[in-house]
Every structure is written in C-alpha cells, then in structure tokens.
Amino acid sequence: MYLTRFRVNAHRREARHLLASPHRLHGAVNGAFPEPPAADGIGPRILWRVDHNARSDILLFIVSPSRPDLTHLVDQAGWPAATDAEGWQTYDYGDFLGALTTGSTWSFRLTANPVHSIRRKEGEPTKRTAHVTFRHQARWLLQRQEKNGFEILTKPAGRRLHIEGDEHQMIVRDHRPLQFPKASRDKQLNVSITKVTYDGRLRVTDPDLLRRTLTNGLGKAKAYGCGLMTLAPIG
C-alpha cells in the first residue's frame, strides 16, 4: 500500500476546473494507475481526499495498492516547470499499517459522506439522504467506531462546553453540499453528495479492522473523494 501527497496549484485554471467536480478529479486520480483495482469492496481500493487547509494550500491525498504516476496532474494542476522535485511525494504505507497496535492513540482526519436511508411513507422504497446537522453527522461516525476498529477519545468533564453532544474529542466541519454532472452511457446524470470533514483523536481497538478501514474507506461516495481516513501522531 502507498500514501501519496500532491499539492494543488490553485492559481491554475485547470486545477480549479478539476476541483470544481469530484467526477473529473476521480477520473484524474484513476488516470495515475495503468490498471486501477476493482472497486468491489473486497480488497484495498484507490481512495482520495482533498484537504483545503488554506486558500493557497490545497493537498490531494491518495491511498492505493500500487504506486501512482501523477505526471499528468503536475501538468494540469501543479508546477510543471519546477525541476527540484517530481511534484508529489509517495510513501510506503505498509510499514505504518503493520505497526498499528491495540491501545495506541492518534489524531485522525476523515472526509466522509454521512447518509442514512429513509422511507417517506409506507410502501415506498427507501431513499439515501444526507445528514445535515452537526449532531446527526457526529452520531453517524460514532455509530461506526466499533466495527471499524477504533474509538474516539472522550473529553474530561471539565472541558465539555455542553451537557450533551460535546463528549468526544472530535469536531465536524467543512459541510459541503455538492452537485455535479456525470456522463452515463447515453445520458447525463446529476450527482448530489454532501461532504463533511471530521478531525479528532482516536484509540485503536482492533488493528486489523482499522487497517481495513484505512485501505478500503469508510462510508459511501468513495469514488468522489469520501471515505479516506488518515492518522497522525498526537502532537
């Protein structure tokens, strides 16, 4: 497994064109691999995420079973004339994943598509609907802790700002409803998703399950930049 970081040159028109559509960026990411793995949910897949840290500090992260070649992204959305580096950094992710141990604690970031299925009236098929409030978005992730191999750390009682809803070391931010076109054979579809970013601290409860989460993703809309969780040491 590999973890790749690519800095996007937001001053370029081509870069802004890619960032405006998760469908176009999905195609650009897949173009980095001669043979992308099947997205069947069985084995590791290609996951990606865009972090908007500041107006001119935009990073694309990719987790993948094979090493990518992002030359085309450098030409479109990077700094192709720079000669002191290839334009992206790829790291061997396997050693890090293999070293995860039960009880270790980490900072995490996850961009996800928190949804639930509802039925408006009896007899109707269920419809996938986005969670739109902080409380429900936070609950969506909390409900998925155990089966994904981690638990989000709780705050000491004296650091909680509210009686309910502020028990965990986690913030939910950057709520982004997105709508973009997607060509599908003989017609064009409009895709609607909601992206939410979670930042917080977690404890590993099952290293094998967490390794699967980090390489297979969490939640829906993985093709469109959702589902990638990354860990960092708690500083």
Coordinates of N, CA and C in Angstrom, one line a residue:
M1 N 0.8 -1.2 0.0 CA 0.0 0.0 0.0 C 0.9 1.2 0.0
Y2 N 0.4 2.3 -0.6 CA 1.1 3.6 -0.7 C 0.2 4.7 -0.3
L3 N 0.8 5.7 0.3 CA 0.2 7.0 0.6 C 0.9 8.1 -0.2
T4 N 0.1 8.9 -1.0 CA 0.7 9.9 -1.8 C 0.1 11.3 -1.5
R5 N 1.0 12.3 -1.5 CA 0.5 13.7 -1.3 C 0.9 14.5 -2.5
F6 N -0.1 15.3 -3.0 CA 0.1 16.1 -4.1 C -0.4 17.5 -3.8
R7 N 0.4 18.5 -3.9 CA 0.0 19.9 -3.7 C -0.6 20.5 -5.0
V8 N -1.8 21.0 -4.8 CA -2.6 21.5 -6.0 C -2.2 23.0 -6.1
N9 N -1.9 23.4 -7.4 CA -1.7 24.8 -7.7 C -3.0 25.5 -8.0
A10 N -3.6 26.1 -6.9 CA -4.9 26.6 -7.1 C -5.0 27.9 -7.9
H11 N -3.8 28.4 -8.3 CA -3.8 29.6 -9.2 C -4.0 29.2 -10.7
R12 N -4.0 27.9 -11.0 CA -4.1 27.5 -12.4 C -5.6 27.2 -12.7
R13 N -6.0 27.6 -13.9 CA -7.4 27.4 -14.3 C -7.7 25.9 -14.3
E14 N -6.8 25.1 -14.8 CA -7.0 23.7 -15.0 C -7.3 23.0 -13.6
A15 N -6.5 23.5 -12.6 CA -6.7 23.0 -11.2 C -8.0 23.3 -10.7
R16 N -8.5 24.6 -10.9 CA -9.8 24.9 -10.4 C -10.9 24.2 -11.1
H17 N -10.7 23.9 -12.4 CA -11.6 23.1 -13.1 C -11.8 21.7 -12.5
L18 N -10.7 21.1 -12.2 CA -10.7 19.7 -11.5 C -11.3 19.8 -10.2
L19 N -11.0 20.8 -9.4 CA -11.5 20.9 -8.0 C -13.0 21.1 -8.0
A20 N -13.5 21.7 -9.1 CA -15.0 22.0 -9.1 C -15.8 20.8 -9.3
S21 N -15.3 19.6 -9.7 CA -16.1 18.5 -10.0 C -15.4 17.2 -9.4
P22 N -15.9 16.6 -8.4 CA -15.4 15.3 -7.9 C -15.4 14.2 -9.0
H23 N -16.2 14.3 -10.0 CA -16.2 13.3 -11.1 C -15.0 13.5 -11.9
R24 N -14.6 14.7 -12.3 CA -13.4 15.0 -13.1 C -12.2 14.6 -12.3
L25 N -12.2 14.9 -11.0 CA -11.0 14.6 -10.2 C -10.9 13.1 -10.0
H26 N -12.0 12.4 -9.9 CA -12.0 10.9 -9.8 C -11.3 10.4 -11.0
G27 N -11.6 10.9 -12.2 CA -11.0 10.4 -13.4 C -9.5 10.7 -13.5
A28 N -9.1 11.9 -13.0 CA -7.7 12.2 -13.0 C -6.9 11.3 -12.0
V29 N -7.5 11.0 -10.9 CA -6.8 10.1 -9.9 C -6.7 8.7 -10.5
N30 N -7.8 8.2 -11.1 CA -7.7 6.9 -11.7 C -6.7 6.8 -12.9
G31 N -6.5 8.0 -13.5 CA -5.5 8.1 -14.6 C -4.1 7.9 -14.2
A32 N -3.8 7.9 -12.9 CA -2.5 7.7 -12.3 C -2.1 6.3 -12.3
F33 N -3.0 5.4 -12.6 CA -2.7 3.9 -12.5 C -3.0 3.2 -13.8
P34 N -2.0 2.5 -14.3 CA -2.3 1.7 -15.6 C -3.5 0.8 -15.5
E35 N -3.6 0.1 -14.3 CA -4.7 -0.8 -14.1 C -5.3 -0.6 -12.7
P36 N -6.3 0.3 -12.6 CA -6.9 0.6 -11.3 C -7.5 -0.7 -10.7
P37 N -7.4 -0.9 -9.4 CA -8.1 -2.1 -8.8 C -9.6 -2.0 -8.9
A38 N -10.2 -3.1 -8.9 CA -11.7 -3.2 -9.0 C -12.3 -2.6 -7.7
A39 N -13.3 -1.8 -7.8 CA -14.0 -1.2 -6.7 C -15.1 -2.0 -6.2
D40 N -14.8 -3.3 -5.8 CA -15.8 -4.3 -5.5 C -16.0 -4.4 -4.0
G41 N -15.2 -3.7 -3.2 CA -15.4 -3.7 -1.8 C -14.7 -4.9 -1.1
I42 N -14.0 -5.7 -1.9 CA -13.3 -6.9 -1.4 C -11.9 -6.6 -0.9
G43 N -11.1 -6.1 -1.8 CA -9.7 -5.8 -1.4 C -9.5 -4.3 -1.3
P44 N -8.2 -3.9 -1.0 CA -7.9 -2.5 -1.0 C -8.2 -1.8 -2.3
R45 N -8.6 -0.5 -2.2 CA -9.0 0.2 -3.4 C -8.3 1.6 -3.4
I46 N -8.5 2.3 -4.4 CA -8.0 3.7 -4.5 C -8.9 4.6 -3.7
L47 N -8.3 5.3 -2.8 CA -9.1 6.3 -2.0 C -8.4 7.6 -2.2
W48 N -9.2 8.7 -2.2 CA -8.5 10.0 -2.3 C -9.3 11.1 -1.5
R49 N -8.7 12.2 -1.2 CA -9.3 13.2 -0.4 C -8.6 14.5 -0.7
V50 N -9.3 15.6 -0.7 CA -8.8 16.9 -0.9 C -8.9 17.7 0.4
D51 N -7.8 18.2 0.9 CA -7.7 19.0 2.1 C -7.6 20.5 1.7
H52 N -8.5 21.3 2.1 CA -8.5 22.7 1.8 C -8.0 23.4 3.1
N53 N -6.6 23.4 3.3 CA -6.1 23.9 4.6 C -6.1 25.4 4.6
A54 N -5.9 26.0 3.4 CA -5.9 27.5 3.3 C -6.2 27.8 1.8
R55 N -6.4 29.0 1.5 CA -6.8 29.4 0.1 C -5.8 28.9 -0.9
S56 N -4.5 29.0 -0.5 CA -3.4 28.5 -1.5 C -2.7 27.3 -1.0
D57 N -3.3 26.6 0.0 CA -2.7 25.4 0.5 C -3.7 24.2 0.4
I58 N -3.8 23.6 -0.8 CA -4.7 22.6 -1.1 C -3.9 21.3 -1.4
L59 N -4.2 20.2 -0.7 CA -3.5 19.0 -0.8 C -4.4 17.9 -1.2
L60 N -4.0 17.1 -2.2 CA -4.6 15.9 -2.6 C -3.9 14.7 -2.0
F61 N -4.6 13.9 -1.2 CA -4.1 12.6 -0.7 C -4.7 11.4 -1.4
I62 N -3.8 10.4 -1.7 CA -4.3 9.2 -2.3 C -3.7 8.0 -1.6
V63 N -4.5 7.1 -1.3 CA -4.1 5.8 -0.7 C -4.4 4.7 -1.8
S64 N -3.4 3.9 -2.1 CA -3.6 3.0 -3.3 C -2.7 1.7 -3.1
P65 N -3.2 0.6 -3.7 CA -2.4 -0.6 -3.6 C -1.1 -0.6 -4.4
S66 N -1.0 0.2 -5.5 CA 0.2 0.4 -6.3 C 0.6 1.8 -6.3
R67 N 1.9 2.1 -6.7 CA 2.4 3.4 -6.7 C 1.9 4.2 -7.9
P68 N 1.4 5.4 -7.7 CA 0.8 6.2 -8.8 C 1.9 7.0 -9.5
D69 N 1.5 7.4 -10.7 CA 2.3 8.3 -11.5 C 1.4 9.6 -11.8
L70 N 1.7 10.7 -11.1 CA 0.9 11.9 -11.2 C 1.4 12.9 -12.2
T71 N 2.2 12.5 -13.2 CA 2.8 13.4 -14.1 C 1.7 14.2 -14.8
H72 N 0.6 13.6 -15.2 CA -0.5 14.3 -15.8 C -1.1 15.4 -14.9
L73 N -1.2 15.1 -13.6 CA -1.7 16.1 -12.7 C -0.7 17.2 -12.4
V74 N 0.6 16.9 -12.5 CA 1.5 18.0 -12.4 C 1.3 19.0 -13.6
D75 N 1.2 18.4 -14.8 CA 1.0 19.2 -16.0 C -0.3 20.0 -15.9
Q76 N -1.4 19.4 -15.3 CA -2.6 20.1 -15.3 C -2.8 21.1 -14.1
A77 N -2.3 20.6 -13.0 CA -2.7 21.3 -11.7 C -1.6 21.5 -10.7
G78 N -0.3 21.4 -11.2 CA 0.8 21.5 -10.3 C 1.7 22.6 -10.8
W79 N 3.0 22.4 -10.7 CA 4.1 23.3 -11.1 C 5.0 22.5 -12.1
P80 N 4.6 22.4 -13.3 CA 5.4 21.5 -14.2 C 6.8 22.1 -14.5
A81 N 7.0 23.4 -14.4 CA 8.3 23.9 -14.7 C 9.3 23.8 -13.5
A82 N 8.9 23.4 -12.4 CA 9.8 23.2 -11.2 C 10.6 21.9 -11.5
T83 N 11.9 22.0 -11.3 CA 12.8 20.9 -11.6 C 13.4 20.3 -10.3
D84 N 13.2 20.8 -9.1 CA 13.8 20.3 -7.9 C 13.1 19.2 -7.3
A85 N 11.9 18.8 -7.8 CA 11.1 17.7 -7.3 C 10.2 17.2 -8.4
E86 N 9.7 16.0 -8.2 CA 8.8 15.4 -9.2 C 7.4 16.0 -9.1
G87 N 7.1 16.6 -8.0 CA 5.8 17.3 -7.9 C 4.8 16.6 -7.0
W88 N 5.2 15.4 -6.5 CA 4.4 14.7 -5.5 C 5.3 13.8 -4.6
Q89 N 4.8 13.4 -3.5 CA 5.5 12.5 -2.6 C 4.7 11.3 -2.4
T90 N 5.4 10.1 -2.5 CA 4.7 8.8 -2.3 C 5.5 8.1 -1.2
Y91 N 4.8 7.5 -0.3 CA 5.4 6.9 0.9 C 4.9 5.4 0.9
D92 N 5.7 4.5 1.4 CA 5.3 3.1 1.6 C 4.4 3.1 2.8
Y93 N 3.2 2.7 2.7 CA 2.2 2.8 3.7 C 2.1 1.5 4.5
G94 N 2.7 0.4 4.0 CA 2.6 -0.9 4.6 C 3.2 -1.0 6.0
D95 N 4.4 -0.4 6.1 CA 5.1 -0.5 7.4 C 4.3 0.2 8.5
F96 N 3.7 1.4 8.1 CA 2.9 2.1 9.1 C 1.7 1.3 9.5
L97 N 1.0 0.8 8.5 CA -0.2 0.0 8.8 C 0.1 -1.2 9.7
G98 N 1.2 -1.9 9.3 CA 1.6 -3.1 10.1 C 2.0 -2.8 11.5
A99 N 2.4 -1.6 11.8 CA 2.8 -1.2 13.2 C 1.7 -0.7 14.1
L100 N 0.4 -0.7 13.6 CA -0.7 -0.2 14.4 C -0.9 -1.3 15.5
T101 N -1.1 -0.8 16.7 CA -1.3 -1.7 17.9 C -2.5 -1.3 18.7
T102 N -3.1 -2.3 19.3 CA -4.3 -2.0 20.2 C -3.9 -1.1 21.3
G103 N -4.7 -0.1 21.5 CA -4.5 0.9 22.6 C -3.7 2.1 22.2
S104 N -3.1 2.1 21.0 CA -2.3 3.3 20.6 C -3.3 4.4 20.2
T105 N -2.9 5.7 20.4 CA -3.8 6.8 20.1 C -3.2 7.7 19.0
W106 N -4.1 8.2 18.2 CA -3.7 9.0 17.1 C -4.7 10.2 16.8
S107 N -4.1 11.2 16.2 CA -5.0 12.2 15.6 C -5.5 11.7 14.3
F108 N -6.8 12.0 13.9 CA -7.3 11.5 12.6 C -8.0 12.6 11.9
R109 N -8.1 12.4 10.6 CA -8.9 13.2 9.7 C -9.6 12.3 8.8
L110 N -10.9 12.6 8.6 CA -11.7 11.8 7.7 C -12.7 12.8 6.9
T111 N -12.7 12.7 5.6 CA -13.8 13.3 4.9 C -14.7 12.2 4.4
A112 N -16.0 12.4 4.8 CA -17.0 11.3 4.5 C -18.3 11.9 4.0
N113 N -19.2 11.0 3.6 CA -20.5 11.3 3.1 C -21.5 10.7 4.1
P114 N -21.8 11.4 5.2 CA -22.7 10.8 6.2 C -24.2 10.8 5.7
V115 N -24.7 9.6 5.4 CA -26.0 9.5 4.9 C -26.8 8.4 5.7
H116 N -28.1 8.4 5.6 CA -29.0 7.4 6.1 C -30.1 7.1 5.1
S117 N -30.8 6.0 5.3 CA -31.9 5.6 4.4 C -33.2 5.9 5.1
I118 N -34.1 6.6 4.4 CA -35.4 6.9 5.0 C -36.5 6.4 4.0
R119 N -37.7 6.2 4.6 CA -38.9 5.9 3.8 C -39.9 6.9 4.1
R120 N -40.3 7.8 3.2 CA -41.2 8.9 3.5 C -42.6 8.4 3.8
K121 N -43.1 7.3 3.2 CA -44.4 6.7 3.6 C -44.4 5.2 3.4
E122 N -45.3 4.5 4.0 CA -45.4 3.1 3.9 C -45.5 2.6 2.4
G123 N -44.7 1.6 2.1 CA -44.7 1.0 0.7 C -43.8 1.6 -0.2
E124 N -43.2 2.8 0.1 CA -42.2 3.4 -0.8 C -40.8 2.8 -0.6
P125 N -40.0 2.7 -1.6 CA -38.6 2.3 -1.4 C -37.8 3.3 -0.6
T126 N -36.8 2.8 0.1 CA -36.0 3.7 0.9 C -35.2 4.6 0.0
K127 N -34.8 5.8 0.5 CA -34.1 6.8 -0.2 C -32.9 7.2 0.6
R128 N -31.7 7.2 0.0 CA -30.5 7.6 0.7 C -30.5 9.2 0.9
T129 N -30.4 9.7 2.1 CA -30.5 11.1 2.4 C -29.3 11.5 3.3
A130 N -28.8 12.7 3.0 CA -27.6 13.2 3.8 C -28.1 13.7 5.1
H131 N -27.2 13.4 6.1 CA -27.4 14.1 7.4 C -26.9 15.5 7.3
V132 N -27.7 16.5 7.8 CA -27.4 17.9 7.6 C -27.1 18.6 8.9
T133 N -27.3 18.0 10.1 CA -27.0 18.7 11.3 C -25.7 18.2 11.9
F134 N -25.0 19.0 12.7 CA -23.8 18.6 13.4 C -24.1 17.3 14.2
R135 N -25.1 17.4 15.0 CA -25.4 16.3 15.9 C -25.6 14.9 15.2
H136 N -26.3 14.9 14.1 CA -26.5 13.7 13.3 C -25.3 13.3 12.6
Q137 N -24.5 14.2 12.1 CA -23.2 13.9 11.4 C -22.2 13.3 12.4
A138 N -22.2 13.8 13.6 CA -21.3 13.3 14.6 C -21.7 11.9 15.0
R139 N -23.0 11.7 15.2 CA -23.6 10.4 15.6 C -23.3 9.4 14.5
W140 N -23.3 9.8 13.2 CA -23.1 8.8 12.1 C -21.7 8.2 12.3
L141 N -20.7 9.0 12.6 CA -19.3 8.4 12.8 C -19.2 7.6 14.1
L142 N -19.8 8.1 15.2 CA -19.8 7.4 16.5 C -20.4 6.0 16.4
Q143 N -21.4 5.9 15.6 CA -22.1 4.6 15.4 C -21.2 3.6 14.6
R144 N -20.2 4.1 14.0 CA -19.3 3.2 13.2 C -18.0 2.9 13.8
Q145 N -17.8 3.3 15.0 CA -16.5 3.2 15.7 C -16.1 1.7 15.8
E146 N -16.9 0.9 16.5 CA -16.6 -0.4 16.9 C -16.3 -1.3 15.7
K147 N -17.1 -1.3 14.7 CA -16.9 -2.2 13.5 C -15.8 -1.8 12.6
N148 N -15.2 -0.6 12.9 CA -14.1 -0.1 12.1 C -12.8 -0.1 12.8
G149 N -12.8 -0.6 14.1 CA -11.6 -0.8 14.8 C -11.0 0.3 15.6
F150 N -11.8 1.3 15.9 CA -11.3 2.4 16.7 C -12.4 3.0 17.6
E151 N -12.0 3.8 18.6 CA -13.0 4.5 19.4 C -12.5 6.0 19.5
I152 N -13.3 6.9 19.4 CA -13.0 8.3 19.5 C -12.8 8.7 21.0
L153 N -11.7 9.3 21.3 CA -11.4 9.7 22.7 C -12.5 10.6 23.2
T154 N -12.8 10.5 24.5 CA -13.7 11.4 25.2 C -13.0 12.5 25.9
K155 N -13.7 13.6 26.1 CA -13.1 14.8 26.8 C -13.3 14.6 28.3
P156 N -12.4 15.1 29.1 CA -12.7 15.2 30.6 C -13.9 16.1 30.8
A157 N -14.7 15.8 31.8 CA -16.0 16.5 32.0 C -15.8 18.0 32.1
G158 N -14.6 18.5 32.7 CA -14.4 19.9 32.8 C -14.1 20.6 31.5
R159 N -13.9 19.9 30.4 CA -13.6 20.6 29.2 C -14.7 20.6 28.2
R160 N -15.9 20.0 28.6 CA -17.0 20.0 27.8 C -17.8 21.3 27.8
L161 N -18.2 21.8 26.7 CA -18.9 23.1 26.6 C -20.4 22.9 26.7
H162 N -20.9 21.7 26.5 CA -22.3 21.4 26.5 C -22.5 20.2 27.3
I163 N -23.7 20.0 27.9 CA -24.0 18.8 28.7 C -24.1 17.6 27.7
E164 N -24.7 17.8 26.5 CA -24.8 16.7 25.6 C -24.2 17.2 24.2
G165 N -23.6 16.2 23.5 CA -23.1 16.5 22.2 C -21.7 17.0 22.1
D166 N -21.0 17.1 23.3 CA -19.6 17.6 23.3 C -18.7 16.6 24.1
E167 N -19.1 15.4 24.1 CA -18.4 14.4 25.0 C -17.1 13.9 24.3
H168 N -16.9 14.0 23.0 CA -15.8 13.4 22.3 C -14.8 14.4 21.8
Q169 N -13.6 14.0 21.6 CA -12.5 14.8 21.1 C -12.6 14.8 19.5
M170 N -13.6 15.5 19.0 CA -13.8 15.5 17.6 C -14.6 16.7 17.2
I171 N -14.2 17.3 16.1 CA -15.0 18.4 15.5 C -15.5 18.0 14.1
V172 N -16.6 18.5 13.8 CA -17.2 18.2 12.4 C -17.3 19.6 11.7
R173 N -16.7 19.7 10.6 CA -16.5 21.0 9.9 C -16.6 20.8 8.4
D174 N -16.6 21.9 7.7 CA -16.5 22.0 6.2 C -17.6 21.2 5.6
H175 N -18.8 21.5 6.0 CA -20.0 20.8 5.4 C -20.2 21.4 4.0
R176 N -20.1 20.5 3.0 CA -20.2 20.9 1.6 C -21.2 20.1 0.8
P177 N -22.4 20.7 0.6 CA -23.3 20.0 -0.4 C -22.8 20.2 -1.8
L178 N -22.6 19.2 -2.6 CA -22.1 19.3 -4.0 C -23.0 18.7 -5.0
Q179 N -23.1 19.3 -6.1 CA -23.9 18.7 -7.2 C -23.1 18.9 -8.5
F180 N -22.9 17.8 -9.3 CA -22.1 17.9 -10.5 C -22.6 16.8 -11.5
P181 N -22.3 17.1 -12.7 CA -22.8 16.2 -13.8 C -21.9 14.9 -13.9
K182 N -22.5 13.8 -14.3 CA -21.8 12.6 -14.6 C -22.4 11.9 -15.8
A183 N -21.5 11.7 -16.8 CA -22.0 11.1 -18.1 C -22.2 9.6 -17.8
S184 N -23.3 9.0 -18.2 CA -23.6 7.6 -18.1 C -24.1 7.0 -19.3
R185 N -23.3 6.4 -20.1 CA -23.6 5.8 -21.4 C -24.4 6.8 -22.3
D186 N -25.7 6.7 -22.4 CA -26.4 7.5 -23.4 C -27.1 8.7 -22.7
K187 N -26.8 9.0 -21.5 CA -27.4 10.2 -20.8 C -26.5 10.8 -19.8
Q188 N -26.8 12.0 -19.4 CA -26.0 12.7 -18.3 C -26.8 12.7 -17.0
L189 N -26.2 12.4 -16.0 CA -26.9 12.4 -14.7 C -26.3 13.5 -13.8
N190 N -27.1 14.0 -12.9 CA -26.7 14.9 -11.9 C -26.5 14.2 -10.6
V191 N -25.3 14.2 -10.0 CA -24.9 13.6 -8.8 C -24.9 14.6 -7.6
S192 N -25.6 14.2 -6.5 CA -25.6 15.1 -5.4 C -25.0 14.4 -4.2
I193 N -24.0 14.9 -3.5 CA -23.4 14.4 -2.3 C -23.2 15.5 -1.3
T194 N -23.0 15.1 -0.1 CA -22.6 16.0 1.0 C -21.4 15.5 1.6
K195 N -20.3 16.4 1.6 CA -19.1 16.1 2.2 C -19.0 16.8 3.5
V196 N -18.4 16.0 4.5 CA -18.2 16.6 5.8 C -16.8 16.1 6.3
T197 N -16.0 17.0 6.9 CA -14.7 16.6 7.4 C -14.7 16.5 8.9
Y198 N -14.1 15.4 9.4 CA -14.0 15.1 10.8 C -12.6 15.2 11.2
D199 N -12.3 16.0 12.3 CA -10.9 16.0 12.9 C -11.1 15.6 14.3
G200 N -10.1 14.8 14.8 CA -10.2 14.4 16.2 C -9.1 13.5 16.6
R201 N -9.3 12.8 17.7 CA -8.4 11.8 18.3 C -9.1 10.5 18.5
L202 N -8.4 9.4 18.2 CA -8.9 8.1 18.4 C -8.0 7.1 19.1
R203 N -8.5 6.0 19.6 CA -7.7 4.9 20.1 C -8.0 3.7 19.3
V204 N -6.9 2.9 19.0 CA -7.1 1.7 18.2 C -7.7 0.6 19.1
T205 N -8.8 0.0 18.7 CA -9.4 -1.1 19.4 C -9.2 -2.4 18.7
D206 N -9.1 -2.4 17.4 CA -8.8 -3.7 16.6 C -8.0 -3.3 15.4
P207 N -6.6 -3.5 15.5 CA -5.7 -3.1 14.4 C -6.1 -3.7 13.0
D208 N -6.6 -4.9 13.0 CA -7.0 -5.5 11.7 C -8.2 -4.8 11.1
L209 N -9.2 -4.5 11.9 CA -10.3 -3.8 11.4 C -10.0 -2.4 10.9
L210 N -9.1 -1.7 11.7 CA -8.7 -0.3 11.4 C -7.9 -0.3 10.1
R211 N -7.0 -1.3 9.9 CA -6.2 -1.4 8.7 C -7.2 -1.5 7.5
R212 N -8.2 -2.3 7.6 CA -9.2 -2.4 6.6 C -9.9 -1.1 6.3
T213 N -10.2 -0.4 7.3 CA -10.9 0.9 7.2 C -10.0 1.9 6.5
L214 N -8.7 1.9 6.8 CA -7.7 2.9 6.2 C -7.4 2.5 4.8
T215 N -7.6 1.3 4.3 CA -7.3 0.9 3.0 C -8.6 0.7 2.1
N216 N -9.7 0.5 2.7 CA -11.0 0.3 2.0 C -11.9 1.5 2.0
G217 N -11.7 2.3 3.0 CA -12.5 3.5 3.2 C -13.7 3.3 4.1
L218 N -14.4 4.4 4.4 CA -15.5 4.4 5.4 C -16.6 5.2 4.8
G219 N -17.8 4.5 4.6 CA -19.0 5.2 4.1 C -19.1 5.1 2.6
K220 N -20.0 6.0 2.1 CA -20.4 6.0 0.7 C -19.6 7.0 0.0
A221 N -19.8 7.1 -1.4 CA -19.2 8.1 -2.3 C -17.7 8.1 -2.3
K222 N -17.1 6.9 -2.2 CA -15.6 6.8 -2.1 C -15.0 7.3 -3.5
A223 N -15.7 7.0 -4.6 CA -15.2 7.5 -5.9 C -15.1 9.0 -6.0
Y224 N -15.8 9.7 -5.1 CA -15.9 11.2 -5.2 C -15.2 11.9 -4.0
G225 N -14.1 11.2 -3.5 CA -13.3 11.9 -2.5 C -13.8 11.7 -1.1
C226 N -14.6 10.8 -0.8 CA -15.1 10.5 0.6 C -14.5 9.1 1.0
G227 N -14.4 9.0 2.3 CA -14.1 7.7 2.9 C -12.6 7.5 3.4
L228 N -11.7 8.4 3.0 CA -10.3 8.3 3.3 C -10.1 8.9 4.7
M229 N -9.7 8.0 5.6 CA -9.2 8.4 7.0 C -7.7 8.3 7.0
T230 N -7.0 9.3 7.5 CA -5.6 9.3 7.7 C -5.3 9.6 9.2
L231 N -4.2 9.0 9.7 CA -3.8 9.2 11.1 C -2.5 9.9 11.1
A232 N -2.3 10.6 12.3 CA -1.0 11.3 12.5 C -0.7 11.2 14.0
P233 N 0.6 11.3 14.4 CA 0.8 11.3 15.9 C 0.2 12.4 16.6
I234 N -0.2 12.2 17.8 CA -0.8 13.3 18.6 C 0.3 14.2 19.0
G235 N 0.3 15.5 18.6 CA 1.4 16.4 18.9 C 1.0 17.2 20.2

